Each structure stands twice: as C-alpha cells, then as structure tokens.
Short mmCIF file of C-alpha atoms in Angstrom, two decimals:
data_model
loop_
_atom_site.label_atom_id
_atom_site.label_comp_id
_atom_site.label_asym_id
_atom_site.label_seq_id
_atom_site.Cartn_x
_atom_site.Cartn_y
_atom_site.Cartn_z
CA MET B 496 10.34 2.44 27.71
CA LEU B 497 11.77 -1.02 26.93
CA GLN B 498 15.45 -1.39 27.55
CA PRO B 499 17.36 -3.23 24.72
CA PHE B 500 17.99 -6.84 25.65
CA ARG B 501 21.74 -7.57 25.78
CA CYS B 502 22.87 -11.07 25.39
CA GLY B 503 26.42 -12.38 25.26
CA ILE B 504 26.49 -13.13 21.54
CA SER B 505 29.83 -12.44 19.86
CA ARG B 506 30.35 -9.69 17.26
CA GLY B 507 29.16 -10.66 13.85
CA ASP B 508 26.04 -12.31 15.15
CA PHE B 509 23.79 -9.24 14.63
CA ARG B 510 20.99 -11.16 13.06
CA GLN B 511 20.76 -13.60 15.99
CA ARG B 512 21.00 -10.69 18.48
CA ALA B 513 18.23 -8.71 16.70
CA LEU B 514 15.98 -11.73 16.48
CA THR B 515 16.55 -12.37 20.21
CA LYS B 516 15.61 -8.76 20.97
CA LEU B 517 12.49 -8.96 18.78
CA THR B 518 11.51 -12.28 20.46
CA VAL B 519 11.94 -10.89 23.94
CA ILE B 520 10.05 -7.63 23.15
CA ASN B 521 7.21 -9.43 21.46
CA SER B 522 7.04 -11.91 24.34
CA LEU B 523 6.74 -9.07 26.76
CA LEU B 524 3.90 -7.62 24.59
CA GLY B 525 2.19 -11.00 24.44
CA HIS B 526 2.78 -11.64 20.72
CA PRO B 527 4.92 -14.66 20.07
CA VAL B 528 7.06 -14.29 17.05
CA LEU B 529 8.73 -17.66 16.57
CA GLN B 530 6.07 -20.18 15.90
CA SER B 531 4.92 -22.63 13.30
CA LEU B 532 1.27 -22.17 12.60
CA HIS B 533 -0.71 -25.07 11.24
CA VAL B 534 -3.00 -22.93 9.11
CA LYS B 535 -2.35 -20.90 5.97
CA VAL B 536 -4.19 -18.28 3.88
CA GLY B 537 -6.76 -20.10 1.76
CA ASP B 538 -7.41 -22.93 4.21
CA LYS B 539 -11.16 -23.79 4.35
CA ALA B 540 -13.49 -25.89 6.44
CA GLU B 541 -17.17 -26.48 6.81
CA LEU B 542 -19.86 -28.43 8.58
CA THR B 543 -23.50 -29.04 7.91
CA LYS B 544 -26.42 -29.11 10.38
CA ALA B 545 -30.23 -28.74 10.45
CA PHE B 546 -31.59 -27.31 13.72
CA THR B 547 -34.76 -28.82 15.13
CA GLN B 548 -37.42 -26.90 17.12
CA ASN B 549 -36.12 -28.98 20.15
CA ASP B 550 -32.59 -27.47 19.59
CA VAL B 551 -34.19 -24.00 19.63
CA VAL B 552 -36.15 -24.70 22.81
CA THR B 553 -33.03 -26.14 24.50
CA PHE B 554 -30.98 -23.08 23.53
CA SER B 555 -33.70 -20.83 24.83
CA ALA B 556 -33.83 -22.70 28.21
CA LEU B 557 -29.98 -22.59 28.50
CA THR B 558 -29.72 -18.84 27.64
CA GLY B 559 -32.92 -17.46 28.89
CA ASP B 560 -33.74 -15.99 25.51
CA THR B 561 -37.40 -16.68 25.40
CA ASN B 562 -38.26 -14.32 22.55
CA PRO B 563 -41.59 -15.74 21.15
CA LEU B 564 -40.25 -15.20 17.64
CA HIS B 565 -38.23 -18.32 18.22
CA LEU B 566 -40.68 -20.31 20.33
CA ASN B 567 -44.32 -19.43 19.60
CA GLU B 568 -45.73 -20.30 16.13
CA ASP B 569 -48.82 -18.15 16.60
CA PHE B 570 -46.72 -15.08 17.47
CA ALA B 571 -44.21 -15.83 14.67
CA LYS B 572 -46.96 -16.24 12.11
CA LYS B 573 -47.82 -12.61 12.52
CA SER B 574 -44.21 -11.49 12.09
CA ARG B 575 -42.43 -10.66 8.76
CA PHE B 576 -40.99 -14.17 8.91
CA GLY B 577 -44.28 -16.05 8.93
CA ARG B 578 -43.06 -18.76 11.28
CA THR B 579 -40.51 -19.35 14.12
CA ILE B 580 -36.83 -18.78 13.33
CA VAL B 581 -33.64 -20.12 14.73
CA HIS B 582 -31.72 -17.76 17.12
CA GLY B 583 -28.93 -15.96 15.28
CA VAL B 584 -26.48 -16.74 18.08
CA LEU B 585 -27.33 -20.45 17.71
CA ILE B 586 -26.43 -20.20 14.04
CA ASN B 587 -23.17 -18.38 14.99
CA GLY B 588 -22.40 -21.35 17.29
CA LEU B 589 -21.81 -23.41 14.15
CA ILE B 590 -18.99 -21.04 13.26
CA SER B 591 -17.46 -21.69 16.66
CA ALA B 592 -17.77 -25.38 16.01
CA VAL B 593 -15.96 -25.14 12.63
CA LEU B 594 -13.19 -23.02 14.11
CA GLY B 595 -12.72 -25.07 17.27
CA THR B 596 -12.94 -28.57 15.75
CA LYS B 597 -11.91 -28.35 12.15
CA MET B 598 -9.91 -25.23 11.21
CA PRO B 599 -7.82 -23.73 12.85
CA GLY B 600 -8.89 -26.47 15.33
CA GLN B 601 -8.10 -27.34 18.90
CA GLY B 602 -6.53 -24.58 21.02
CA CYS B 603 -7.67 -21.62 18.91
CA VAL B 604 -9.21 -18.73 20.81
CA PHE B 605 -12.08 -16.67 19.39
CA LEU B 606 -11.04 -12.96 19.72
CA SER B 607 -13.65 -10.94 17.83
CA GLN B 608 -16.34 -11.07 15.17
CA GLU B 609 -18.36 -8.83 12.85
CA ILE B 610 -21.32 -10.72 11.51
CA ARG B 611 -24.62 -10.02 9.78
CA PHE B 612 -27.85 -11.98 9.41
CA PRO B 613 -29.24 -11.12 6.01
CA ALA B 614 -31.98 -13.70 6.10
CA PRO B 615 -33.76 -15.94 8.68
CA LEU B 616 -33.00 -19.57 9.22
CA TYR B 617 -36.04 -21.81 9.81
CA THR B 618 -35.97 -25.01 11.76
CA GLY B 619 -35.34 -28.10 9.52
CA GLU B 620 -33.33 -26.10 6.91
CA GLU B 621 -29.97 -27.66 6.43
CA VAL B 622 -27.23 -24.97 6.71
CA ILE B 623 -23.60 -25.17 5.69
CA ALA B 624 -21.30 -23.30 7.99
CA ALA B 625 -18.05 -22.41 6.27
CA ALA B 626 -14.81 -20.66 7.18
CA GLU B 627 -11.80 -19.56 5.04
CA VAL B 628 -8.49 -18.01 6.28
CA LYS B 629 -8.07 -14.68 4.50
CA ARG B 630 -5.13 -13.24 6.31
CA LEU B 631 -2.60 -14.21 8.97
CA LYS B 632 -0.82 -11.65 11.09
CA GLY B 633 1.46 -13.28 13.68
CA SER B 634 -0.66 -15.77 15.55
CA ILE B 635 -3.95 -14.05 14.56
CA ALA B 636 -6.04 -15.53 11.78
CA HIS B 637 -8.58 -13.27 9.92
CA ILE B 638 -11.27 -15.69 8.77
CA SER B 639 -14.23 -15.15 6.52
CA VAL B 640 -17.35 -16.96 7.76
CA SER B 641 -20.74 -17.77 6.32
CA CYS B 642 -23.82 -19.93 6.86
CA LYS B 643 -25.87 -20.73 3.80
CA VAL B 644 -28.99 -22.90 3.42
CA LYS B 645 -27.89 -25.94 1.42
CA GLU B 646 -30.95 -26.33 -0.73
CA SER B 647 -31.62 -22.68 -1.71
CA GLY B 648 -28.13 -21.09 -1.24
CA LYS B 649 -29.72 -18.42 0.96
CA THR B 650 -27.17 -16.74 3.19
CA VAL B 651 -28.34 -16.60 6.77
CA MET B 652 -25.15 -15.34 8.37
CA GLU B 653 -21.89 -13.86 7.07
CA GLY B 654 -18.91 -11.96 8.39
CA MET B 655 -15.29 -11.88 9.61
CA VAL B 656 -13.79 -13.28 12.78
CA LYS B 657 -10.38 -13.11 14.30
CA VAL B 658 -8.98 -16.02 16.21
CA MET B 659 -5.64 -16.66 17.95
CA VAL B 660 -4.16 -19.76 16.46
CA SER B 661 -2.35 -22.23 18.63
CA GLU B 662 1.16 -23.24 17.76
CA SER B 663 1.56 -26.64 16.10
#
C-alpha cells in the first residue's frame, strides 16, 4: 500500500499538498499528471503514398514475408483478388509514419492498435493515410486511423490506435 506523501507545506495549502500527493503517486505508477500535451481532441493529420511492386518486394525481403499473394502475379491471378496485393502491415506502416512525423509527432510511442483490412490495396493505387484524435486520457491519445484509396474512396484499412504522447 502506498503511504501518503507528507511534505512541509503549511496549513491552508491543502490543494497544493493534494496535487503533490497525486503527482508523486502517479509518477510512481508511471503516469505523469502535470504535462502540457501538444495535441487535442479533433486534431487530424494525413499523408498520401502509392506503393510500387518494388516497395512490396523490398518489404518482403526485409521481413521474410514471401507469401506469393504479394509477389507472384500468376499465383495472385487465381486468388479472389485477381492480382498481387500490398501487405497489410506495409499499409499499416503509413499510420506509423503519420503518427510519428505529423501528429502527435516526434517522441510519441505506439502502444496498441485494433485494425481491419476491409479491402485489398493494389500496387500503384494512391492511398491516403489519415489519423484523428478522438480522446485523450492523461498522456494517452486514442486515435482513429484509416487508409483509403484516393481515386475510389475504397477503405483498405481502418481502426483505432493508442499512443503515448510526449510532453511539449
């Protein structure tokens, strides 16, 4: 059990004493309380990218994911997709780029994600990766994310992520 933090604050300074206790307790639990975050609910950011087959091959070589659905046109033609598709995790990497470079930006830490891939992304399709802050709880931002094909509006990835936001 945590012992109350006693500091030498004179009587009548209850608010300061309570805030000090809360700060110490939250610091011990790893949740900073006094901070100025540089993001707010409603903040949005996006970026646009079209993946090439070379991007897919490079990703495959880096990760070892050699599923022929991504690499072999003959194999992919026989699938429900009719041609090779971009790796879902490669698409998800665009969300990491938005979060780490645009909003919340440098110093944020990706904590968790829940994502879906409702449709395939084909090489050459220009996709817009978007993020919007839906909720802030302490230093944790709950962010809605999506990737949509620019020309058709087809959603290829959507979900929610949690990131720890750095102090400004």
